[in-house]
């Protein structure tokens, strides 16, 4: 009996010793982000990455951490997700989100969500509580109501910037350069998070309002597993942002995972896949990647992409090409 107890105690100590260092990496969207938007993006990604990291520090799961980081950005009008989402041609918000757990490849996704503040939380509930993986429109709403989510008036999700961006699109609209109307102050973006928890489990979450001036019923890459989101504990996790129609044709998230599965490191795989998509389809994107051993990949072919991560008591962040800023991170 004593031997038995000693064995389990030792195993517990050894497991603790070899526990992974938790890491969370997030993005706040790729695009031609205007100078006036940079500060808001930096503030927003730093708040969101801390929200996610707090969960990891307390021993929480990667899945809960990525949800918390994305919820923070869904609340922030500096990002194209939740409140502040871009509008469709009818002037409505229609949001999409997906989440994936790398331990068992389980997923949850929602699309055409119009009257809830946090599509990522509904996607998380689809993952845990639904026999299905992907719910849209009326079905997603019924499911959310059944699970106790409360509706908000759809107009409450519309920001002044989103209204201006749609007006501008209707006057001079041009699809395709980025996911949103970039010639104006609505330079916001899709959001995403990738995390690895102390048990080495990986999760990814991505959420968006889609493309400014999109057709009613348009669905982009963000809720599509393999395009906007992918997580596999055996390889790593990826969240993407950028031109949805291109990302989904290229299955960008899974293209990065495939390269890593074949031995390419996270940074190279992210750069090669994003560049490959842009060369082939002539539109821009960005992606963030964590490998199963905690290596980071960040790359974008757009002008800018905001990102941040916390590792070894430092917050690293940036928005320009080849920019890595850092600050000490002291958890409170
Ligand atoms: N990447 C977001 C969208 O195009 O919908």
PDB file of N, CA and C and ligand atoms in Angstrom, residues 80 96 178-180 190 208-211 214 218-223 240-245 247, ligand 1:
ATOM      1  N   UNK A  80     -13.459  43.398 -35.843  1.00  0.00           N
ATOM      2  CA  UNK A  80     -14.611  42.996 -36.637  1.00  0.00           C
ATOM      3  C   UNK A  80     -15.166  41.664 -36.124  1.00  0.00           C
ATOM      4  N   UNK A  96     -20.041  35.079 -37.470  1.00  0.00           N
ATOM      5  CA  UNK A  96     -19.668  33.674 -37.626  1.00  0.00           C
ATOM      6  C   UNK A  96     -18.513  33.369 -36.670  1.00  0.00           C
ATOM      7  N   UNK A 178      -9.441  43.156 -49.021  1.00  0.00           N
ATOM      8  CA  UNK A 178      -9.312  42.644 -47.658  1.00  0.00           C
ATOM      9  C   UNK A 178     -10.702  42.214 -47.226  1.00  0.00           C
ATOM     10  N   UNK A 179     -10.806  41.854 -45.961  1.00  0.00           N
ATOM     11  CA  UNK A 179     -12.094  41.366 -45.497  1.00  0.00           C
ATOM     12  C   UNK A 179     -13.071  42.493 -45.211  1.00  0.00           C
ATOM     13  N   UNK A 180     -12.611  43.721 -45.165  1.00  0.00           N
ATOM     14  CA  UNK A 180     -13.476  44.825 -44.770  1.00  0.00           C
ATOM     15  C   UNK A 180     -13.206  46.062 -45.609  1.00  0.00           C
ATOM     16  N   UNK A 190     -11.187  40.439 -38.314  1.00  0.00           N
ATOM     17  CA  UNK A 190     -11.512  39.153 -37.688  1.00  0.00           C
ATOM     18  C   UNK A 190     -10.575  38.909 -36.505  1.00  0.00           C
ATOM     19  N   UNK A 208     -15.810  36.424 -36.388  1.00  0.00           N
ATOM     20  CA  UNK A 208     -15.806  37.540 -37.332  1.00  0.00           C
ATOM     21  C   UNK A 208     -17.201  38.070 -37.621  1.00  0.00           C
ATOM     22  N   UNK A 209     -17.222  39.317 -38.120  1.00  0.00           N
ATOM     23  CA  UNK A 209     -18.444  39.867 -38.717  1.00  0.00           C
ATOM     24  C   UNK A 209     -18.417  39.677 -40.225  1.00  0.00           C
ATOM     25  N   UNK A 210     -17.299  39.133 -40.745  1.00  0.00           N
ATOM     26  CA  UNK A 210     -17.212  38.836 -42.180  1.00  0.00           C
ATOM     27  C   UNK A 210     -16.697  40.005 -42.990  1.00  0.00           C
ATOM     28  N   UNK A 211     -17.312  40.221 -44.129  1.00  0.00           N
ATOM     29  CA  UNK A 211     -16.828  41.197 -45.113  1.00  0.00           C
ATOM     30  C   UNK A 211     -17.816  42.349 -45.219  1.00  0.00           C
ATOM     31  N   UNK A 214     -21.145  42.626 -47.554  1.00  0.00           N
ATOM     32  CA  UNK A 214     -21.339  41.258 -48.072  1.00  0.00           C
ATOM     33  C   UNK A 214     -22.808  41.027 -48.423  1.00  0.00           C
ATOM     34  N   UNK A 218     -24.137  35.495 -47.067  1.00  0.00           N
ATOM     35  CA  UNK A 218     -22.742  35.126 -47.386  1.00  0.00           C
ATOM     36  C   UNK A 218     -22.065  34.493 -46.161  1.00  0.00           C
ATOM     37  N   UNK A 219     -21.356  33.394 -46.396  1.00  0.00           N
ATOM     38  CA  UNK A 219     -20.598  32.735 -45.328  1.00  0.00           C
ATOM     39  C   UNK A 219     -19.139  32.708 -45.769  1.00  0.00           C
ATOM     40  N   UNK A 220     -18.241  33.089 -44.875  1.00  0.00           N
ATOM     41  CA  UNK A 220     -16.815  33.137 -45.231  1.00  0.00           C
ATOM     42  C   UNK A 220     -16.036  31.964 -44.676  1.00  0.00           C
ATOM     43  N   UNK A 221     -14.766  32.196 -44.458  1.00  0.00           N
ATOM     44  CA  UNK A 221     -13.856  31.131 -44.019  1.00  0.00           C
ATOM     45  C   UNK A 221     -13.900  30.867 -42.511  1.00  0.00           C
ATOM     46  N   UNK A 222     -14.238  31.889 -41.734  1.00  0.00           N
ATOM     47  CA  UNK A 222     -14.054  31.810 -40.276  1.00  0.00           C
ATOM     48  C   UNK A 222     -14.764  30.628 -39.610  1.00  0.00           C
ATOM     49  N   UNK A 223     -16.013  30.316 -39.986  1.00  0.00           N
ATOM     50  CA  UNK A 223     -16.641  29.183 -39.294  1.00  0.00           C
ATOM     51  C   UNK A 223     -16.251  27.831 -39.908  1.00  0.00           C
ATOM     52  N   UNK A 240      -6.859  31.887 -38.734  1.00  0.00           N
ATOM     53  CA  UNK A 240      -6.542  32.724 -39.898  1.00  0.00           C
ATOM     54  C   UNK A 240      -7.432  33.967 -39.955  1.00  0.00           C
ATOM     55  N   UNK A 241      -7.029  34.914 -40.780  1.00  0.00           N
ATOM     56  CA  UNK A 241      -7.772  36.164 -40.988  1.00  0.00           C
ATOM     57  C   UNK A 241      -7.441  36.677 -42.390  1.00  0.00           C
ATOM     58  N   UNK A 242      -8.365  37.425 -42.971  1.00  0.00           N
ATOM     59  CA  UNK A 242      -8.091  37.968 -44.299  1.00  0.00           C
ATOM     60  C   UNK A 242      -9.229  37.702 -45.259  1.00  0.00           C
ATOM     61  N   UNK A 243      -8.904  37.609 -46.540  1.00  0.00           N
ATOM     62  CA  UNK A 243      -9.932  37.493 -47.576  1.00  0.00           C
ATOM     63  C   UNK A 243     -10.585  36.103 -47.540  1.00  0.00           C
ATOM     64  N   UNK A 244     -11.829  36.069 -47.037  1.00  0.00           N
ATOM     65  CA  UNK A 244     -12.492  34.802 -46.742  1.00  0.00           C
ATOM     66  C   UNK A 244     -12.635  33.871 -47.926  1.00  0.00           C
ATOM     67  N   UNK A 245     -13.014  34.414 -49.089  1.00  0.00           N
ATOM     68  CA  UNK A 245     -13.235  33.559 -50.251  1.00  0.00           C
ATOM     69  C   UNK A 245     -11.935  32.873 -50.673  1.00  0.00           C
ATOM     70  N   UNK A 247      -9.255  32.306 -48.483  1.00  0.00           N
ATOM     71  CA  UNK A 247      -8.833  31.413 -47.387  1.00  0.00           C
ATOM     72  C   UNK A 247      -9.578  30.082 -47.458  1.00  0.00           C
TER      73      UNK A 247
HETATM   74  N1  LIG B   1     -11.951  36.360 -42.942  1.00  0.00           N
HETATM   75  C1  LIG B   1     -13.230  36.805 -42.665  1.00  0.00           C
HETATM   76  C2  LIG B   1     -14.150  36.780 -43.784  1.00  0.00           C
HETATM   77  O1  LIG B   1     -13.765  36.987 -44.920  1.00  0.00           O
HETATM   78  O2  LIG B   1     -15.308  36.519 -43.571  1.00  0.00           O
END
